Coordinates of C-alpha atoms and ligand atoms in Angstrom, one line a residue:
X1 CA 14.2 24.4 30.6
X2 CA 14.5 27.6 31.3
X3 CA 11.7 30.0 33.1
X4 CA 10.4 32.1 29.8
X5 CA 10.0 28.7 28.7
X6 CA 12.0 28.9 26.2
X7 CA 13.1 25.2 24.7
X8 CA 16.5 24.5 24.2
X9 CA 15.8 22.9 21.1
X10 CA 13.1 23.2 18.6
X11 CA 13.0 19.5 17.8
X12 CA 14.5 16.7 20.0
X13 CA 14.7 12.8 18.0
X14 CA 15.4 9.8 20.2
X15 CA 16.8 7.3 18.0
X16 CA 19.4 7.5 15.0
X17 CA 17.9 4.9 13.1
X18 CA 15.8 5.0 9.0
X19 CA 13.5 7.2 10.7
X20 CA 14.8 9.5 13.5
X21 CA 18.3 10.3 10.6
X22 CA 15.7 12.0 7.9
X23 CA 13.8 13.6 10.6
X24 CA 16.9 14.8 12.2
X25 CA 18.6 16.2 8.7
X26 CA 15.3 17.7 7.3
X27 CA 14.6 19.5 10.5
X28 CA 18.3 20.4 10.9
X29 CA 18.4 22.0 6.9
X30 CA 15.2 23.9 7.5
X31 CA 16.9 25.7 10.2
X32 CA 14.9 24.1 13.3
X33 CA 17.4 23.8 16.4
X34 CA 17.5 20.4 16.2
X35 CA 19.0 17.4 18.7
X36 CA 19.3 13.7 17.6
X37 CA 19.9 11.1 20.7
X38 CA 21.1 8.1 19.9
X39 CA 21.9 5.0 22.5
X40 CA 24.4 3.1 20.4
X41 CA 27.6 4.4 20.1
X42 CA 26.7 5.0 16.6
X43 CA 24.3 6.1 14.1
X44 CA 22.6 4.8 11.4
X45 CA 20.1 1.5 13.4
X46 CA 19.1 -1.7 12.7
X47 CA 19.2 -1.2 9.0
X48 CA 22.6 -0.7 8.6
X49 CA 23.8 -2.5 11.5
X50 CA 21.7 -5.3 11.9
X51 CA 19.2 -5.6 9.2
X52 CA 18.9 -4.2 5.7
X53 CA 22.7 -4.0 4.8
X54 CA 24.2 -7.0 6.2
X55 CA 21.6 -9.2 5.2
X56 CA 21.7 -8.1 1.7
X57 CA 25.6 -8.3 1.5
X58 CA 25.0 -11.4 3.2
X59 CA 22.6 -12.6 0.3
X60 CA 24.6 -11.4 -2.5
X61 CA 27.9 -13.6 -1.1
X62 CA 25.4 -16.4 -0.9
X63 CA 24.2 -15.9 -4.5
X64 CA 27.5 -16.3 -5.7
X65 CA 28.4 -19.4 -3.9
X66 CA 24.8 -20.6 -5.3
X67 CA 25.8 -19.3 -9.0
X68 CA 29.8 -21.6 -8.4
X69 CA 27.7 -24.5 -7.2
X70 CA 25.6 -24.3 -10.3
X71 CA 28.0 -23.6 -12.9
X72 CA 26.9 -26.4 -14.8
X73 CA 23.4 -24.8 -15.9
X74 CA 25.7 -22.0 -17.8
X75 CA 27.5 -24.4 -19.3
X76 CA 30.8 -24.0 -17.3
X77 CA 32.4 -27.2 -15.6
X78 CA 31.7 -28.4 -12.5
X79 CA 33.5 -27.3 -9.3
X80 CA 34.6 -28.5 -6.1
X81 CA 33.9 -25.9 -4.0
X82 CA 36.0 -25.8 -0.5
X83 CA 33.6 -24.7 2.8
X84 CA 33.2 -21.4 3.7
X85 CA 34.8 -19.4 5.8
X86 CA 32.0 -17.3 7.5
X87 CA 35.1 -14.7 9.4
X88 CA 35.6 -13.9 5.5
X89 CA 32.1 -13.2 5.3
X90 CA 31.4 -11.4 7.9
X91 CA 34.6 -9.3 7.3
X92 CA 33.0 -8.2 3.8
X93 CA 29.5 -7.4 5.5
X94 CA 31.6 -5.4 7.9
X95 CA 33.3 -3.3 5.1
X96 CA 30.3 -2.9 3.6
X97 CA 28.7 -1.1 6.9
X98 CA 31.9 0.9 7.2
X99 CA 31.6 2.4 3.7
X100 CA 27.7 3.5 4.5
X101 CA 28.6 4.5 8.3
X102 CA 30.4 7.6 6.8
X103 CA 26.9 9.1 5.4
X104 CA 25.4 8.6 8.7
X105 CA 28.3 10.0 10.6
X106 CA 28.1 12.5 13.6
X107 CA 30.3 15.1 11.1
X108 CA 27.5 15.2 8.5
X109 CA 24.5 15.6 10.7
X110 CA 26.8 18.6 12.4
X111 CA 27.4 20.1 9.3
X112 CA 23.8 19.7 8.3
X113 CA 22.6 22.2 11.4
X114 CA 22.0 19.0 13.8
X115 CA 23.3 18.3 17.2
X116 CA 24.1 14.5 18.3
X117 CA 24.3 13.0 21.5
X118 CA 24.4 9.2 22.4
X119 CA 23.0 8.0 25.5
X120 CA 19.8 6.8 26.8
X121 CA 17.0 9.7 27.0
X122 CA 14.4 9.3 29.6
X123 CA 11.1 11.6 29.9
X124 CA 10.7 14.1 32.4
X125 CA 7.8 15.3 31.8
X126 CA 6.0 16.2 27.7
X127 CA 8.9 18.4 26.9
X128 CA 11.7 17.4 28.8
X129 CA 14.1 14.6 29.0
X130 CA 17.0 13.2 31.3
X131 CA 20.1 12.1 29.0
X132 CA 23.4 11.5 30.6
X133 CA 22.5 13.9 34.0
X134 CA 21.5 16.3 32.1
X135 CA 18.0 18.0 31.4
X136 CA 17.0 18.7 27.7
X137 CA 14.0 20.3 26.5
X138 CA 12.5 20.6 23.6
X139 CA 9.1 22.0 21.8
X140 CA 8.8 19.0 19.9
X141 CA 9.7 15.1 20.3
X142 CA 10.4 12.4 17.8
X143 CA 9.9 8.7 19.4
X144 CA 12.1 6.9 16.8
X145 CA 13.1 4.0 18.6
X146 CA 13.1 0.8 16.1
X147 CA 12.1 -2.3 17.4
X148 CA 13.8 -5.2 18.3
X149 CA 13.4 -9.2 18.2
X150 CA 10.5 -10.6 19.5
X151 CA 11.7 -13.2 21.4
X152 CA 8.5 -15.8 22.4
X153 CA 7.8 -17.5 25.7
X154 CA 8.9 -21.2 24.9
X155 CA 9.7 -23.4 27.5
X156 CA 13.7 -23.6 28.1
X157 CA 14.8 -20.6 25.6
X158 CA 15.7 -18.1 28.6
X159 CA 18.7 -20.9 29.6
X160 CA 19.0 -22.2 25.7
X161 CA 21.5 -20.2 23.6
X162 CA 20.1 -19.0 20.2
X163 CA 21.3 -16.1 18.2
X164 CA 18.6 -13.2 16.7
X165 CA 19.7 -10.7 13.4
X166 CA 22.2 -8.9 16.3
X167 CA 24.1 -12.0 16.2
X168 CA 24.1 -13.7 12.6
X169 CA 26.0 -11.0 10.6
X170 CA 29.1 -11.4 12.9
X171 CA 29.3 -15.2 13.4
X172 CA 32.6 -16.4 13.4
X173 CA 32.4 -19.3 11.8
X174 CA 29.5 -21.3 9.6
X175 CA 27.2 -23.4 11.5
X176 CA 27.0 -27.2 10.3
X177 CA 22.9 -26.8 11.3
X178 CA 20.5 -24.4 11.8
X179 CA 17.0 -23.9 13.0
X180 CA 14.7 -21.0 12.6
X181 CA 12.1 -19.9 14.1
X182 CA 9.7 -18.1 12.2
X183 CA 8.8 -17.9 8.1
X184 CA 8.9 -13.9 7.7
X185 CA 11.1 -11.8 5.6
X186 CA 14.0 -12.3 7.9
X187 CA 13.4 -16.1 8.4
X188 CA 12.8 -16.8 4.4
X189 CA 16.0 -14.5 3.4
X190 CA 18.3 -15.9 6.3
X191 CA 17.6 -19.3 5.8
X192 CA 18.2 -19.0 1.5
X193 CA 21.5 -17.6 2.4
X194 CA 23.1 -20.2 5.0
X195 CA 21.3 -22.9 3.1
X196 CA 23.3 -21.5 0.1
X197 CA 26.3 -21.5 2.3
X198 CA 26.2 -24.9 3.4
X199 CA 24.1 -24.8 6.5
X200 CA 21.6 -27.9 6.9
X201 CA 18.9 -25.2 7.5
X202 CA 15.0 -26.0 9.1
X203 CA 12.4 -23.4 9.0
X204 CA 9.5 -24.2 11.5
X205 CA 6.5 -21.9 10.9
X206 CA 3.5 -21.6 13.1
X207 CA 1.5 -20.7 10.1
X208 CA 0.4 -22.6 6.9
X209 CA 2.3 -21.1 4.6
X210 CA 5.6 -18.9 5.1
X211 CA 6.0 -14.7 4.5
X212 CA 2.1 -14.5 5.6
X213 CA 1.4 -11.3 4.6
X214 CA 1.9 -12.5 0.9
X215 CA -0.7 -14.5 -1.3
X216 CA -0.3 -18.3 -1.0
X217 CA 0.0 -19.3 -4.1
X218 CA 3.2 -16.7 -4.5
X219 CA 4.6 -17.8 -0.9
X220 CA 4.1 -21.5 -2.1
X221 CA 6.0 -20.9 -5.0
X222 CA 8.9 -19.3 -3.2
X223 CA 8.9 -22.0 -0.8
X224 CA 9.0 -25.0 -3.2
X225 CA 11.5 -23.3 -4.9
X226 CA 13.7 -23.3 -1.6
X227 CA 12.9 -26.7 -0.9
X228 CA 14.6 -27.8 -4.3
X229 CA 17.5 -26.2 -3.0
X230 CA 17.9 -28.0 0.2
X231 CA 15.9 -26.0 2.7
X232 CA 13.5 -28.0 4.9
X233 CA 10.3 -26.4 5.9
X234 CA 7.9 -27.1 8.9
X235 CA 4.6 -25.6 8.7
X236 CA 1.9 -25.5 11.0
X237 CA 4.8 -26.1 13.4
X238 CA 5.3 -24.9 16.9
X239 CA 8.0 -24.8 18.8
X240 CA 6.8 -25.7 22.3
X241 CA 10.1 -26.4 24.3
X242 CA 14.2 -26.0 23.4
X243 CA 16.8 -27.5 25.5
X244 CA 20.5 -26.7 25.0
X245 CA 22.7 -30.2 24.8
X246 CA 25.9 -28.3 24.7
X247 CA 27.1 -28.6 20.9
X248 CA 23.7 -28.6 19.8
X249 CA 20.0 -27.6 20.7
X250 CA 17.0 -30.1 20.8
X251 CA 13.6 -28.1 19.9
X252 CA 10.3 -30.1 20.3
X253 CA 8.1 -28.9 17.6
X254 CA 4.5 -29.4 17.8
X255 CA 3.0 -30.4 14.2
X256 CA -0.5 -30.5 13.4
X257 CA -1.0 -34.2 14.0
X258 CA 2.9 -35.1 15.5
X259 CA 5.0 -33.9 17.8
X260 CA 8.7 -34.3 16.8
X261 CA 12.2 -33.5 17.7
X262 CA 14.9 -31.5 16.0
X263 CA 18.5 -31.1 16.9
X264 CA 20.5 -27.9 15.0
X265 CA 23.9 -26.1 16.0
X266 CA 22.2 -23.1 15.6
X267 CA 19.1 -22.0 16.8
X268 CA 18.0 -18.5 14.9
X269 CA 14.6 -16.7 16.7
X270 CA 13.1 -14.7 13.7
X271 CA 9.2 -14.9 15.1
X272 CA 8.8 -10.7 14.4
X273 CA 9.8 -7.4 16.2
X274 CA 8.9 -5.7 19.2
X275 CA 8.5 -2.2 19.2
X276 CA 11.5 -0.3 21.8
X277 CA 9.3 1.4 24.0
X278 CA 10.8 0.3 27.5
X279 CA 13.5 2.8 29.3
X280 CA 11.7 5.8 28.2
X281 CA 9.4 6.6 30.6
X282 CA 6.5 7.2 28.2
X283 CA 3.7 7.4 30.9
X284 CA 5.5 10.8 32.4
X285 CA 5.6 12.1 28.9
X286 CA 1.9 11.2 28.8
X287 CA 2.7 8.9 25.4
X288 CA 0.2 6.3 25.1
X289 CA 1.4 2.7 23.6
X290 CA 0.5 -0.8 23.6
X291 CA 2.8 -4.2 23.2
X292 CA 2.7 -3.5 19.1
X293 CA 3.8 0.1 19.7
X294 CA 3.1 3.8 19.8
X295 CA -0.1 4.7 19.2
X296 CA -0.1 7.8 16.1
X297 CA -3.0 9.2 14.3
X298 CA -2.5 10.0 10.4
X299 CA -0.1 12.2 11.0
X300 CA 2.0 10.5 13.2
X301 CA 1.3 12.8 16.4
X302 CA 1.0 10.6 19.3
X303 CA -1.6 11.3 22.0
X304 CA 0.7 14.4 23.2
X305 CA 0.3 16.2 20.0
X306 CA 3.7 17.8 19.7
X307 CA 5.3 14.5 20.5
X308 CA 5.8 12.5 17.5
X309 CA 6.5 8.8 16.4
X310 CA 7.6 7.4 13.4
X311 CA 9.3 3.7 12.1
X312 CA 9.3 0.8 13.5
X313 CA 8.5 2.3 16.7
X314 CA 5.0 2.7 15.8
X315 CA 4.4 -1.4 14.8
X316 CA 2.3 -0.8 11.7
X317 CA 5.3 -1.4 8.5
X318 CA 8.8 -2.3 9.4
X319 CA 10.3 -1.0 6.8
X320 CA 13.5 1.6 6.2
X321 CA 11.8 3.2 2.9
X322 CA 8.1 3.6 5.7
X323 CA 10.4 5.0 8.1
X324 CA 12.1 7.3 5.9
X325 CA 8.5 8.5 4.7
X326 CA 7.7 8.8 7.6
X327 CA 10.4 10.7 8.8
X328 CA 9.4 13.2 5.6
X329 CA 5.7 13.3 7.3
X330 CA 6.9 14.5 10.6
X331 CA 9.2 16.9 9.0
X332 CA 5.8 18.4 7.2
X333 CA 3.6 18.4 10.6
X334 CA 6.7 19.8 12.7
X335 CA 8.2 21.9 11.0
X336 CA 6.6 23.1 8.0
X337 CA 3.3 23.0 10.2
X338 CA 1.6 21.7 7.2
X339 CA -1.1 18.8 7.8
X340 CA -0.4 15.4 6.5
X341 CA -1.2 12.5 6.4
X342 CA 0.4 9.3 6.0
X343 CA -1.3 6.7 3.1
X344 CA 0.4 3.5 3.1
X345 CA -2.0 2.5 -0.5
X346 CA 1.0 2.6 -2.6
X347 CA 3.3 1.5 -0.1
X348 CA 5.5 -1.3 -2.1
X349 CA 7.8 -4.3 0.2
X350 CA 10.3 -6.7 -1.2
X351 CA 11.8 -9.9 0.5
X352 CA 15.0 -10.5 -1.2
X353 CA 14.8 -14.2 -1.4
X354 CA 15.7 -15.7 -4.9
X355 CA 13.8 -15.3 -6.8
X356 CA 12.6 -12.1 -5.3
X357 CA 8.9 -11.4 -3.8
X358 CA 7.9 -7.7 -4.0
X359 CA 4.3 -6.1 -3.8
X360 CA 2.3 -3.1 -4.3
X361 CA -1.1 -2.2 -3.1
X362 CA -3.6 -5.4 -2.5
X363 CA -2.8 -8.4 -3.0
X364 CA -5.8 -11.0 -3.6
X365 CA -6.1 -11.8 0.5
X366 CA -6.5 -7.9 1.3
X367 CA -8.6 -7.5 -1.6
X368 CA -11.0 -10.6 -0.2
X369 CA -10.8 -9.0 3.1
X370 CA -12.0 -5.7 2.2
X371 CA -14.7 -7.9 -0.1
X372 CA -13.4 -5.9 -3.4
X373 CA -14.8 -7.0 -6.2
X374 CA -11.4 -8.3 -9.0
X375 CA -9.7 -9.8 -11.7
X376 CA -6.2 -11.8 -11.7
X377 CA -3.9 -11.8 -14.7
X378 CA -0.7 -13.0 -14.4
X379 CA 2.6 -12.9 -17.3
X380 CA 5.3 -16.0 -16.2
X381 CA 9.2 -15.6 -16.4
X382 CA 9.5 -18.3 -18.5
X383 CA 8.1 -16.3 -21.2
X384 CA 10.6 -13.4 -20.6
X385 CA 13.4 -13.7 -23.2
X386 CA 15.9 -11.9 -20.8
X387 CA 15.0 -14.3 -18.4
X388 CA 15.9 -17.5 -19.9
X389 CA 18.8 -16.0 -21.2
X390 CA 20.0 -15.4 -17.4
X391 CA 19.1 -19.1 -16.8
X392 CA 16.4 -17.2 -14.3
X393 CA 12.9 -18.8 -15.4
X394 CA 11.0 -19.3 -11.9
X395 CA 8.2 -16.6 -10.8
X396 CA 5.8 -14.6 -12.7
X397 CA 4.0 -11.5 -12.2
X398 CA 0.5 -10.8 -10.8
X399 CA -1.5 -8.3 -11.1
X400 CA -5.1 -7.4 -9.8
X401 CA -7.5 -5.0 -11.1
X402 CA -10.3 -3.1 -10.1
X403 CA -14.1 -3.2 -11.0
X404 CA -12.6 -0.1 -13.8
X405 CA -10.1 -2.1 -14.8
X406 CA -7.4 -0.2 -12.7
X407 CA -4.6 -1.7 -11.2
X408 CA -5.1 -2.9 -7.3
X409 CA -2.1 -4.2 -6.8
X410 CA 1.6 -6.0 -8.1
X411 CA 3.1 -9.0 -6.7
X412 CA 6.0 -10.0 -8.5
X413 CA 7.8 -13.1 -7.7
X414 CA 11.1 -13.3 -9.9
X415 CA 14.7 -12.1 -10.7
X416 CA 14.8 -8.5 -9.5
X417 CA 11.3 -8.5 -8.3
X418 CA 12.4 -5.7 -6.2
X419 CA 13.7 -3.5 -9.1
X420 CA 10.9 -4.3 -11.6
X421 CA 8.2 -3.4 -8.8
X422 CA 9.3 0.2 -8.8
X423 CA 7.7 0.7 -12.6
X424 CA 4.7 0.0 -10.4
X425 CA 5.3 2.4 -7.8
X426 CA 5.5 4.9 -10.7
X427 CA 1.9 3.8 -12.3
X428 CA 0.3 3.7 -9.6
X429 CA 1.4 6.8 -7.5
X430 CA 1.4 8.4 -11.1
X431 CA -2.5 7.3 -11.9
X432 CA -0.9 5.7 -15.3
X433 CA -2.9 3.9 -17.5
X434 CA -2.6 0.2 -18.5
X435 CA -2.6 1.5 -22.1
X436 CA 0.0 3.7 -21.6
X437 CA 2.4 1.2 -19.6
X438 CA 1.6 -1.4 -22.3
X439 CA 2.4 0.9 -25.2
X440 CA 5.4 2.2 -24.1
X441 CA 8.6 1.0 -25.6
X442 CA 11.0 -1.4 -22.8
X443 CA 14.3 -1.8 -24.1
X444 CA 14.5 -5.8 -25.6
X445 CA 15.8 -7.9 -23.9
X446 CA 14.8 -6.9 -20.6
X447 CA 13.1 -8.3 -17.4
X448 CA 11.4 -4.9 -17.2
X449 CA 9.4 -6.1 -20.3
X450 CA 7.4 -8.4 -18.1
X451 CA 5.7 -5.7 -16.7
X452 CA 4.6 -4.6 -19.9
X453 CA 3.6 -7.8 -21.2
X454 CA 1.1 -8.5 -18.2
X455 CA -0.5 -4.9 -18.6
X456 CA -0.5 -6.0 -22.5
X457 CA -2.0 -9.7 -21.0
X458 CA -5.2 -7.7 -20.3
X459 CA -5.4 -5.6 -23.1
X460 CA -4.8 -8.4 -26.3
X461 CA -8.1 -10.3 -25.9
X462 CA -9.8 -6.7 -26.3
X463 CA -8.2 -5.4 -29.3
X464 CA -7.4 -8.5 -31.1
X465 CA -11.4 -9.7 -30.5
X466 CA -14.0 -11.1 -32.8
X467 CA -15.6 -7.6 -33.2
X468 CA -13.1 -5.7 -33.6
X469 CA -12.0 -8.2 -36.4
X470 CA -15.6 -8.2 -38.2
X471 CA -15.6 -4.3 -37.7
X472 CA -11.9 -4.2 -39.7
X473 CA -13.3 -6.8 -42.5
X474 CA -15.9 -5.1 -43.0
X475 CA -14.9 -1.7 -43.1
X476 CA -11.9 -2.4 -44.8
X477 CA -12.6 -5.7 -47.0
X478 CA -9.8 -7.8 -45.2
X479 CA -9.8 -10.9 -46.4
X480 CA -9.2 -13.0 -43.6
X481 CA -6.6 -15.8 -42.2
X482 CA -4.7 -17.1 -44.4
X483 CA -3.4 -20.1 -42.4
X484 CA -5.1 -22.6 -40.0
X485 CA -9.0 -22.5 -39.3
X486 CA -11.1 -19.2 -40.0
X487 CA -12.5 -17.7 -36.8
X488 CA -14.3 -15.1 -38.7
Ligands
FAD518 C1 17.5 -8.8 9.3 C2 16.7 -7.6 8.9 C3 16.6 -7.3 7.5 C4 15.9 -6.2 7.1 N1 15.9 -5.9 5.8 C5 15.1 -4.9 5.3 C6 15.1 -4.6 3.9 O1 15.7 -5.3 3.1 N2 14.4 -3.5 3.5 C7 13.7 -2.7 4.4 O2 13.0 -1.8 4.0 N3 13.7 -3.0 5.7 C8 14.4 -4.1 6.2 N4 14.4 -4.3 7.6 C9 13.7 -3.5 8.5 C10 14.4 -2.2 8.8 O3 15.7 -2.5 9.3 C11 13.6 -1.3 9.8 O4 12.3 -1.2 9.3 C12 14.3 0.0 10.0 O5 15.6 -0.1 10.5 C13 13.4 0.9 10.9 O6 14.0 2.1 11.1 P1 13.7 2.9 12.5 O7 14.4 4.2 12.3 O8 12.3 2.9 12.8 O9 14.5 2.0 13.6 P2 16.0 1.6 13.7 O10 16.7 1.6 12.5 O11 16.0 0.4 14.5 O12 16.6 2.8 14.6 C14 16.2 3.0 15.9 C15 17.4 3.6 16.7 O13 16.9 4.1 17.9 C16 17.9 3.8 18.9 N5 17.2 3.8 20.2 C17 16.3 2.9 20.7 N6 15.9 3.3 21.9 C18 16.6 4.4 22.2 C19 16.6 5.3 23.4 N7 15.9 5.0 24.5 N8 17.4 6.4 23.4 C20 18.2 6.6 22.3 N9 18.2 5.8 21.2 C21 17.4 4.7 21.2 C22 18.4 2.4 18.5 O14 19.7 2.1 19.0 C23 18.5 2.6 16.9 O15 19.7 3.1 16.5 C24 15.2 -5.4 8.0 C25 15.3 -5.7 9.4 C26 16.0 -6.8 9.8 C27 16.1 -7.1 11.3

């Protein structure tokens, strides 16, 4: 830094990930002197690398297999299909990654106005860091950092091998067995996909039902669903101790009444994320954090109020489309210097099992909890022309409303939960009515009908009602059924 302090930058972002890439090109286009420092030799975080992209590819390779395996429900003849090669598999997640890396390359963000540097930064002090030797200062800071595994103190796992999301895209080969640990997003969708493969998969959850964050009934429904399929579940179950027998590794899993053991090949730790916080010497930075993450206010400033933090860094939703938002909020309160907030009320969430689980707003758990009064209607699949006709009849849609009869909240558990939701994310960002969604033309056939069949669920046994058929008789002389019993 220089003595008129004067910053060499106007905005400094640690972390090339969901997050720190749209602060980083906002800034950069707005004309801020901008930085982005990144530690991996690339850009673009877990997302691309480790997370989002691979497991989707992943998923979709797996669906295929699942759709072969099956190809007696379409009416196609059965077929022996040989074992997977997972080096073929990985090599098509890999081309997949290479095709995005190019948006998130060091060219574009240079020709966008933004400067890159990879390497590990390190506070100085609230405006300066140490990167490579060299000191760097900047008026502003953004702390997007990610998170990584959460790996948990069981007895025997720091001397038991085991493999996290860094690992399972790049396997070279398909384990016979696996065990998971864990019944999240990342658990549920990883262990679909092997199962699909041909893994002998086990999910051991410490909770009573898996994705916890979901409602029960819709979690149960996924998980039954997986179970037909081949994929064992352990609820209630901890894993207290794993021991590593060379081919294989023995977990003792502590059950609710029992306390059984389990040998896998594979041994995958999906128990959650822990926010990257270590290496940066926050406390000379005078950043304030706990084990979940940096602590932000609304609008994302952390407790040095030109030092920002946005993504997973922060702990609250581990999301790429919340850290890109986030990302956007910084941009307002950094550069723009206009106040905002975050609201997450609208925030939707997907887990890309199949069928798909997606959500927006409260569900009927965070609707108890905040002791909101509701109503539940819910429209099935199998009632969804487009649906059968796909061979795709599991799930159905749910939807709360308020005391006013305003929607609280969407869970949809079906095919392309995650596509249908964003009709949602339109009604209720866009205050649209239930009326309006229900009397708007879907294209037939269509899954997207489903959401205006539910909104339509609530509406029917209002304007097809006993009074409003006695008001129409009398004012117009109907006449009446003219087939089974009269209900006047
Ligand atoms: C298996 C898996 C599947 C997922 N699937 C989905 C999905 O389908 N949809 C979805 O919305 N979300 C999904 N997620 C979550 C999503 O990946 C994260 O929420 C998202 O990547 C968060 O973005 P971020 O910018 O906060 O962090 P990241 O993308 O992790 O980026 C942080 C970057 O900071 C860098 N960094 C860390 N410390 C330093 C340092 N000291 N100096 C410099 N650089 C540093 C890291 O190397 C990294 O590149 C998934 C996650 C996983 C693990």
């Amino acid at each position: 830094m220089n003595m008129a302090n004067v910053f060499d930058y106007d905005i400094g972002i640690i972390g090339a990930g969901a997050a720190g890439l749209t602060v980083a090109s906002g800034a950069a286009q707005l004309g801020a002197r901008t930085l982005l420092i990144e530690k991996e030799d690339r850009l673009g975080g877990d997302c691309l690398h480790y997370g989002c992209v691979p497991s989707k590819t992943l998923i979709r390779t797996a669906h295929v297999r699942h759709m072969m395996k099956n190809a007696r429900n379409y009416g196609l003849p059965e077929m022996d299909l040989p074992p997977v090669d997972f080096s073929e598999v990985s090599s098509r997640i890999k081309s997949v990654i290479d095709i995005i890396q190019k948006h998130d390359s060091v060219e574009r963000f240079c020709s966008l106005g933004a400067r890159v540097e990879f390497g590990n930064a390190e506070f100085v002090d609230d405006h300066e860091i140490r990167l490579n030797g060299n000191r760097i200062s900047a008026k502003a800071w953004v702390l997007a950092t990610g998170s990584s595994p959460f790996i948990p103190p069981v007895q025997g796992l720091e001397i038991t091998p085991y493999i996290t999301n860094k690992e399972i895209f790049s396997l070279d080969r398909l384990p016979v067995s696996m065990a998971i640990m864990g019944g999240g997003p990342i658990a549920i969708e990883m262990a679909q996909a092997f199962s699909r493969l041909g893994t002998k998969v086990t999910v051991i959850q410490r909770d009573g039902q898996v994705l916890s964050r979901e409602d029960k009934d819709m979690a149960d429904a996924l998980r039954s669903i997986m179970a037909s399929e081949g994929v064992k579940f352990m609820l209630n179950a901890e894993v207290t101790k794993v021991r590593d027998l060379g081919s294989e590794r023995e977990l003792t899993v502590k059950c609710s009444t029992k306390t059984e053991t389990l040998k896998a090949e594979t041994l995958l730790v999906a128990t959650g994320r822990a926010p990257n916080v270590s290496g940066l010497n926050l406390e000379s930075a005078g950043v304030a954090y706990s084990q979940r993450g940096i602590e932000t206010d609304e609008r994302l400033r952390t407790s040095r109020k030109h030092i920002y933090a946005a993504g997973d860094s922060t702990g609250k939703y581990l999301f790429t489309h919340a850290a890109g938002y986030e990302g956007g909020i910084v941009v307002s309160n950094a550069i723009f210097r206009l106040p905002r907030k975050a609201d997450y009320t609208n925030l939707p969430w997907c887990t890309y099992s199949d069928p798909e689980l997606a959500s927006i707003g409260l569900n009927e758990a965070r609707a108890m909890e905040r002791g909101m009064k509701y109503t539940v209607w819910t429209e099935k699949f199998s009632a969804n022309d487009r649906s059968l006709a796909e061979g795709e009849r599991e799930g159905m849609v749910k939807m709360l409303l308020d005391e006013k009869e305003r929607p609280l909240g969407i869970q949809i558990l079906g095919p392309q939960a995650g596509e249908l939701i964003s009709e949602w994310v339109a009604v209720m960002n866009g205050g649209v009515k239930l009326t309006t969604l229900a009397g708007a033309i879907h294209p037939y056939p269509t899954l997207g009908e489903i959401n205006k069949r539910v909104a339509g669920a609530y509406l029917t046994p209002k304007i097809f009602s006993r009074r409003v058929r006695r008001g129409l008789r009398f004012f117009f002389n109907l006449k009446g059924r003219a087939c089974g019993p009269d209900l006047k």
